[in-house]
Short mmCIF file of C-alpha atoms and ligand atoms in Angstrom, two decimals:
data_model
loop_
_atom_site.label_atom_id
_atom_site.label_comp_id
_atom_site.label_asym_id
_atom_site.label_seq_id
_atom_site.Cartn_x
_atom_site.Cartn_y
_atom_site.Cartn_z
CA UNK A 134 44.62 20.82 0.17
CA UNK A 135 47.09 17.60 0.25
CA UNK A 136 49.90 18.06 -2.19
CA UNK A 137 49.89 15.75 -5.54
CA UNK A 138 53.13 13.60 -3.90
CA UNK A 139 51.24 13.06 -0.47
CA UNK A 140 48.29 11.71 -1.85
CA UNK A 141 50.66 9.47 -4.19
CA UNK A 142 52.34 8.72 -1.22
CA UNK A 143 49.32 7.74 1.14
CA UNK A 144 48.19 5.48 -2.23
CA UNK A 145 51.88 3.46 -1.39
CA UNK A 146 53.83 5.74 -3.85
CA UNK A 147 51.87 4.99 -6.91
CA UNK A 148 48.77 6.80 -8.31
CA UNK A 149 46.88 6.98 -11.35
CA UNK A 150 45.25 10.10 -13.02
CA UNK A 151 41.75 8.84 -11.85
CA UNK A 152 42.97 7.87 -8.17
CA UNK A 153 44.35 11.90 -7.49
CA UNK A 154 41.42 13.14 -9.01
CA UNK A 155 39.52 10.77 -6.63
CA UNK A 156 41.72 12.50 -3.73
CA UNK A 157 41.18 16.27 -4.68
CA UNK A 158 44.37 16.87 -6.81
CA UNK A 159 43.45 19.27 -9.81
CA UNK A 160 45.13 18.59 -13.32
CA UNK A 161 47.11 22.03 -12.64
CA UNK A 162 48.20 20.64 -8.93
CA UNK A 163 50.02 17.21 -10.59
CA UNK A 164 51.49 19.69 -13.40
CA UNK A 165 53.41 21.64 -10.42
CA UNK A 166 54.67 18.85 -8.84
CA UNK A 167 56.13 16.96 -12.37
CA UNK A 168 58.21 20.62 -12.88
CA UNK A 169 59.30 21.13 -9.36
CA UNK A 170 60.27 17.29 -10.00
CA UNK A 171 58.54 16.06 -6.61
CA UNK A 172 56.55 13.53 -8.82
CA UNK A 173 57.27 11.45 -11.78
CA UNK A 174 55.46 10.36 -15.17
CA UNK A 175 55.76 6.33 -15.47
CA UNK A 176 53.62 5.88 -18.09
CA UNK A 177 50.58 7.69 -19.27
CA UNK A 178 48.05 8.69 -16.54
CA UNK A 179 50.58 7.10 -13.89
CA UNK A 180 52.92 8.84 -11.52
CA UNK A 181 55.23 7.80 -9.17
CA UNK A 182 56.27 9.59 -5.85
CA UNK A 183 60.60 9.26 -4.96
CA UNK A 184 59.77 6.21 -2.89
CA UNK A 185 58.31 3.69 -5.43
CA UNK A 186 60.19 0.90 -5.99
CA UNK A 187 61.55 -1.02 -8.81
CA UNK A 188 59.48 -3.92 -8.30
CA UNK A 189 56.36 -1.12 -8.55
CA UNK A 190 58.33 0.53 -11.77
CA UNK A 191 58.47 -2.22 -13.63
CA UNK A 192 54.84 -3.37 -13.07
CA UNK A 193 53.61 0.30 -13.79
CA UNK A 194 55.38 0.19 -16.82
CA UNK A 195 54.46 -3.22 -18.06
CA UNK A 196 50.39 -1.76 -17.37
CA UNK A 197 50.08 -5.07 -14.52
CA UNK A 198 49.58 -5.22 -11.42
CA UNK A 199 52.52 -6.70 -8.44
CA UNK A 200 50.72 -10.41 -7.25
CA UNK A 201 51.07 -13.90 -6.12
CA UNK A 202 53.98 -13.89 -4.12
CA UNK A 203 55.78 -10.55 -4.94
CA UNK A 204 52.33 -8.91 -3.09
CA UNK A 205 52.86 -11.61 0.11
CA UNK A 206 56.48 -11.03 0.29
CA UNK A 207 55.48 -7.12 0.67
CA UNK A 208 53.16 -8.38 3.39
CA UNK A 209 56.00 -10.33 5.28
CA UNK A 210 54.05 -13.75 4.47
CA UNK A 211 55.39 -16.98 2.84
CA UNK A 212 55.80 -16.90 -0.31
CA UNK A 213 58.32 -20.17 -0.59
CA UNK A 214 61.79 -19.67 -2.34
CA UNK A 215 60.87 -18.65 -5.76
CA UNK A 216 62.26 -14.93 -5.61
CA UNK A 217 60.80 -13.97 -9.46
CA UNK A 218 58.61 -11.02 -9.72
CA UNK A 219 55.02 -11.98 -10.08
CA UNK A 220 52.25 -9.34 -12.49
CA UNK A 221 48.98 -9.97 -13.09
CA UNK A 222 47.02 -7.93 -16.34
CA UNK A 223 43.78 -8.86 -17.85
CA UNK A 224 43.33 -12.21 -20.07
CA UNK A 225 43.27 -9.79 -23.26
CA UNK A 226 45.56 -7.42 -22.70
CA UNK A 227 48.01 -6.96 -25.35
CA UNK A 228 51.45 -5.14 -26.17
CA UNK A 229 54.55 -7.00 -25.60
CA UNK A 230 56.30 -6.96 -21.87
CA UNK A 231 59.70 -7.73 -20.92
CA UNK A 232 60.17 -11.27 -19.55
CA UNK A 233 62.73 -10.15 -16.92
CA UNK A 234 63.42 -6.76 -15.03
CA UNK A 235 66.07 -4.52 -14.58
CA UNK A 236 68.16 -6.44 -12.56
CA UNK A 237 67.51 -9.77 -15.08
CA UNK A 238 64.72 -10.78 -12.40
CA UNK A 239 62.27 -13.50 -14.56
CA UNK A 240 58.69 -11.82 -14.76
CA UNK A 241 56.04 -14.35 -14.36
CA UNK A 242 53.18 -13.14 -15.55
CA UNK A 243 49.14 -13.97 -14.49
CA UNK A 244 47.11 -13.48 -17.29
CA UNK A 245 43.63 -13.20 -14.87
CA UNK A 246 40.63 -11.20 -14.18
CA UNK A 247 40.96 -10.14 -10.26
CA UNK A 248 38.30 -13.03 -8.76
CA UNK A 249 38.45 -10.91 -5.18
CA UNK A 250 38.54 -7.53 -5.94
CA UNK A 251 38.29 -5.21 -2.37
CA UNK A 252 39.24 -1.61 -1.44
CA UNK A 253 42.51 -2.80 -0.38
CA UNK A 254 43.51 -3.10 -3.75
CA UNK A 255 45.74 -0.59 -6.10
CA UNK A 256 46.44 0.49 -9.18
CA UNK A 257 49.44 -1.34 -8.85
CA UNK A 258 48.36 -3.70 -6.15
CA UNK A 259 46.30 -6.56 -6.13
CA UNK A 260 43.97 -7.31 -3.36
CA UNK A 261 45.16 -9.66 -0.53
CA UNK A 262 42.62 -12.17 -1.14
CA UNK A 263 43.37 -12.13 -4.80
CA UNK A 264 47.35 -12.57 -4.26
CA UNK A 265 47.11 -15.62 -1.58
CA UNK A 266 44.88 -16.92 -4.22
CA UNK A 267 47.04 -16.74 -7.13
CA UNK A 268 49.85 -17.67 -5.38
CA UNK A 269 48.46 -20.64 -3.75
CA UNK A 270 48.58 -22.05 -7.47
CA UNK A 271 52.00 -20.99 -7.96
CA UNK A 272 53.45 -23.10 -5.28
CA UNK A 273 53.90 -26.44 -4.03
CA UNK A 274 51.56 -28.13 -1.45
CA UNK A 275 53.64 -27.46 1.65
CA UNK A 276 54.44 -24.16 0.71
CA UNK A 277 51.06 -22.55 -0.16
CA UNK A 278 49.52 -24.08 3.08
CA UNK A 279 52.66 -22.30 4.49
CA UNK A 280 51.34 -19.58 3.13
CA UNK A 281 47.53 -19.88 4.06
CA UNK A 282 48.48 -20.07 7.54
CA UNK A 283 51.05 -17.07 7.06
CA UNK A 284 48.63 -14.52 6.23
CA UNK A 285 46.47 -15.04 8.90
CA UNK A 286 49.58 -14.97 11.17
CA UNK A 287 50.70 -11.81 9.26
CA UNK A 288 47.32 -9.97 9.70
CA UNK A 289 47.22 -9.80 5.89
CA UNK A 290 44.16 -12.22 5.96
CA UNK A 291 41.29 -13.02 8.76
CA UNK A 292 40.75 -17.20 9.05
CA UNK A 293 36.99 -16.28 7.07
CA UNK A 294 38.75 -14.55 4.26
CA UNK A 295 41.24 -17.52 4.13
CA UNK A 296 38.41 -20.26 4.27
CA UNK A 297 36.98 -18.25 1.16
CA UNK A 298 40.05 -18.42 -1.02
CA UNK A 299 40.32 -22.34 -0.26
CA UNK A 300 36.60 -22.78 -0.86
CA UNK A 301 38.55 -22.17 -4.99
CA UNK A 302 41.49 -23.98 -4.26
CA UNK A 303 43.08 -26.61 -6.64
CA UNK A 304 41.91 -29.77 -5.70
CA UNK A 305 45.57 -30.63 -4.79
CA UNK A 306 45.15 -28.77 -1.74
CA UNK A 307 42.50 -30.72 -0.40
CA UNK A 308 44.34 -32.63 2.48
CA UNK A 309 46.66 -29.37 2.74
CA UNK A 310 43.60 -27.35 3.81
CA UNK A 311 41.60 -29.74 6.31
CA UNK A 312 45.21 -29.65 8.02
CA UNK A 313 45.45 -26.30 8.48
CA UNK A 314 45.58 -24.71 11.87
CA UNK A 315 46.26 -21.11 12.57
CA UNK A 316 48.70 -21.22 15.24
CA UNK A 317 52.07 -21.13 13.25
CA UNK A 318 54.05 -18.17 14.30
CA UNK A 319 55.99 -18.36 10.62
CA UNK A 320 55.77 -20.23 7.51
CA UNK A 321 58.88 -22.32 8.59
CA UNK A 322 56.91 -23.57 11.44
CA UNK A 323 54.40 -24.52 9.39
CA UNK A 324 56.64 -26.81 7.12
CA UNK A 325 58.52 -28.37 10.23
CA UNK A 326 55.00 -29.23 11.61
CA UNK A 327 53.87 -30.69 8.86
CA UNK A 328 56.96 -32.62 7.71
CA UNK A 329 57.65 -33.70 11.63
CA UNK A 330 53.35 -34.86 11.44
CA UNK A 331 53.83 -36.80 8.20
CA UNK A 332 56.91 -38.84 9.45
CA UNK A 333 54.59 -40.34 12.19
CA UNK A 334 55.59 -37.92 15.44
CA UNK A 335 52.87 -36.39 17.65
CA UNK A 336 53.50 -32.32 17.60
CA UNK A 337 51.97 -29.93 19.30
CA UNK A 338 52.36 -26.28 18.42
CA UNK A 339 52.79 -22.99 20.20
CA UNK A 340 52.70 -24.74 23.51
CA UNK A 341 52.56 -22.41 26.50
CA UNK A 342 55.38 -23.22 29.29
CA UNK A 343 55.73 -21.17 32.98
CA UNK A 344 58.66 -19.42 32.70
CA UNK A 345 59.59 -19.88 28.84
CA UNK A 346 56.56 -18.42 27.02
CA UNK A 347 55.43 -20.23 23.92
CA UNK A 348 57.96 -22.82 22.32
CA UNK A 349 56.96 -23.08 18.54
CA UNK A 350 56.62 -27.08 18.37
CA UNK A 351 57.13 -29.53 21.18
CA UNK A 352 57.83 -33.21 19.40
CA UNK A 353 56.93 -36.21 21.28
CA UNK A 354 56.58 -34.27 24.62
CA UNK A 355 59.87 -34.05 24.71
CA UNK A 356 61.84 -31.60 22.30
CA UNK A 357 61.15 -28.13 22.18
CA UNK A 358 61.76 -27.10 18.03
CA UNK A 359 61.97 -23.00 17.41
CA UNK A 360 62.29 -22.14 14.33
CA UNK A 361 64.45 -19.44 13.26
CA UNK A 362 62.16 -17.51 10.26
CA UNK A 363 64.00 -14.76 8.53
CA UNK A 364 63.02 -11.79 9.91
CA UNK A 365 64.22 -13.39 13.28
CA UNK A 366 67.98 -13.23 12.69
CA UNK A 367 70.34 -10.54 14.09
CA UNK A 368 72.22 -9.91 17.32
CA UNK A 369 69.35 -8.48 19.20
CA UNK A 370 67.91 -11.80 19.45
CA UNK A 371 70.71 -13.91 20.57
CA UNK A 372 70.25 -13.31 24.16
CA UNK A 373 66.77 -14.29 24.32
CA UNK A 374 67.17 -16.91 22.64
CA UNK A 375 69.96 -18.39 24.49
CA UNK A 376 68.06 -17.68 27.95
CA UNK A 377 65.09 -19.53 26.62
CA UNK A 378 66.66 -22.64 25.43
CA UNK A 379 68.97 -22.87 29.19
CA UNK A 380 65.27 -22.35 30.35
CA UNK A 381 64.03 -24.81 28.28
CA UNK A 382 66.24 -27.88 29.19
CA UNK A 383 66.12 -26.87 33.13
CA UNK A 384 62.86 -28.03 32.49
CA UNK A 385 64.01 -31.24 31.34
CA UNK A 386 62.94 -31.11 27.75
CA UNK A 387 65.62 -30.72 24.98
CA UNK A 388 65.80 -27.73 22.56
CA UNK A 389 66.54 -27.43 19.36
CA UNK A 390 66.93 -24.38 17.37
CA UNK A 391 66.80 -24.73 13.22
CA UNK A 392 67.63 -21.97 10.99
CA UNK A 393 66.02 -20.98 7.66
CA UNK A 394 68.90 -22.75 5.45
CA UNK A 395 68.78 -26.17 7.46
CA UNK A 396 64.89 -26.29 6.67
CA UNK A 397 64.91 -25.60 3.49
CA UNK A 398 67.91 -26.56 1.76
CA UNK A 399 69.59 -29.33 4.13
CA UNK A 400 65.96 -31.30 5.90
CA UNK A 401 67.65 -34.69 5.06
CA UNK A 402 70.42 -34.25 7.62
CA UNK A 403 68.01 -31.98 9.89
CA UNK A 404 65.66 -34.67 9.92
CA UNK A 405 68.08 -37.23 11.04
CA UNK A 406 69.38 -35.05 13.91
CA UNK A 407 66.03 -34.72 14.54
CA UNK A 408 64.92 -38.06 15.28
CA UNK A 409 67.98 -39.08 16.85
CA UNK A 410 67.54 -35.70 19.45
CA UNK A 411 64.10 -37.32 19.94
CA UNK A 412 64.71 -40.58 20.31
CA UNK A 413 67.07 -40.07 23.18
CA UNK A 414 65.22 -38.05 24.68
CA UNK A 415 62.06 -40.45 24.90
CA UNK A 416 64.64 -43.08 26.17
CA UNK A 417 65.47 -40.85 28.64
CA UNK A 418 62.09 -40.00 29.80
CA UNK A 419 61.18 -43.70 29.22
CA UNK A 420 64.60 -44.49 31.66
CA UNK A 421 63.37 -41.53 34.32
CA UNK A 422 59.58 -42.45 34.77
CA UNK A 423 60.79 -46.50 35.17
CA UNK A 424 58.86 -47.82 31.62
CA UNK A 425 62.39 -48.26 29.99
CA UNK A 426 62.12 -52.23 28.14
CA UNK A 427 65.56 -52.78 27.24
CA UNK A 428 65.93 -54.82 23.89
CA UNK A 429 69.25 -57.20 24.19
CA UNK A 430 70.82 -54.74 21.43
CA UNK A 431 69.71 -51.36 22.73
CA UNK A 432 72.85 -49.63 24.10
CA UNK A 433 73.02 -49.16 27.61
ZN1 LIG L 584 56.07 8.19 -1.45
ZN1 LIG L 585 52.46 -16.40 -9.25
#
């Protein structure tokens, strides 16, 4: 027989009295393991193995539920930049709960019956389905199709279970979701498509090139855009990424490379360098193939 903190463990280090039971731990079994201290109490008919987190603490103690973006940021998918820890508890639960953790984290809290519930789902878990769609009402437009696209890339979601979830999406979405397209390697690519799209530039993504591999977005045919997510950073990638962008232009096409920061908290200037990048290099191409129509004040 599995010991009481295995089964907790294999349940992702939270279990209720009802989910061991489920599992073949006797009443005596969980006893042993809260003296010999291998398993915790967090509230009544809850236990906790050594590896639960804080972010599953507090929502075991507050009775909820981690979702919205606190479950897709466990997932590795976009979740935007709002970093609060997101519960969900039924509409009539009652008691009061703390409106920040531990560490002064805000709680925000979804007061919701689960709309998708599925086996994937925990005690202290919601279900993927039902945390993409909460949290595709908690953020913006660009970020929650960000996000749409992100859990497909992330395995978290197939397209089918994604086209369900937007088949209840605010209508604010709308254009959003007819524009989605499920070949973003990271929610940053996403937004740069999209942003790059709605400024008036033709951009094709994950565009296969002899030699290279895929470059994230090629812009006008002529600048190859990676984008940088988060998990990406680190010395281990340095070297490829260096040999791909020398690869890159000895192909002729410029490369850029943006980082997380310049993205998100800087696309004004980004965007400039941007265009300019791109405009001299369709000048260039323009110049090379002989369709170059000099204008009396374009420099020469
Ligand atoms: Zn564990
Ligand atoms: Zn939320």
């Amino acid at each position: 027989m599995r010991s009481a903190a295995s089964v907790i463990c294999s349940l992702g280090h939270v279990a209720t009295t009802a989910e061991l039971r489920l599992h073949g731990v006797s009443p005596g079994a969980v006893r042993g393991a809260l003296a010999d201290g291998a398993v915790t109490r967090a509230m009544r008919g809850v236990y906790v193995c050594a590896h639960a987190d804080p972010d599953q603490r507090t929502a075991t103690a507050a009775r909820c539920r981690i979702t919205c973006l606190s479950a897709l940021r466990r997932a590795g998918v976009w979740a935007g930049l709002d970093r609060s820890l997101h519960l969900q508890l039924p509409p009539h639960a009652h008691g009061d709960r703390p409106s920040s953790d531990r560490n002064g984290r805000p709680i925000h809290y979804h007061w919701a019956l689960p709309r998708f519930p599925d086996p994937r789902e925990r005690s202290w878990l919601v279900s993927p389905m039902e945390a993409v769609y909460q949290a595709i009402r908690c953020l913006d437009e660009e970020n929650a199709i960000a996000c749409l696209e992100s859990a497909v890339h992330e395995r978290l979601l197939t397209v089918d279970e994604v086209r369900r979830v937007c088949a209840r999406a605010p209508a604010r979405l709308e254009r959003g979701i007819r524009e989605l397209e499920f070949t973003a390697g990271s929610g940053m690519e996403t937004i740069v498509r999209r942003r790059l799209r709605h400024a008036g530039y033709t951009v094709v993504a994950q565009v296969q090139v002899a030699g290279v591999g895929d470059e994230d977005l090629l812009v006008e045919d002529c600048v190859a855009l990676e984008t940088d997510g988060e998990k990406w950073h680190g010395p281990d990638r340095f070297h490829a990424d260096r040999d791909r962008d020398l690869k890159t232009e000895g192909l002729g096409r410029r490369a850029l490379r943006l980082t997380h920061d310049q993205v998100m908290y800087d696309w004004e200037t980004t965007f400039l360098s941007i265009k300019r990048v791109v405009d001299d290099a369709k000048r260039e191409q323009a110049r090379r193939f002989g369709r170059v129509i000099l204008r009396a004040d374009d420099p020469l």
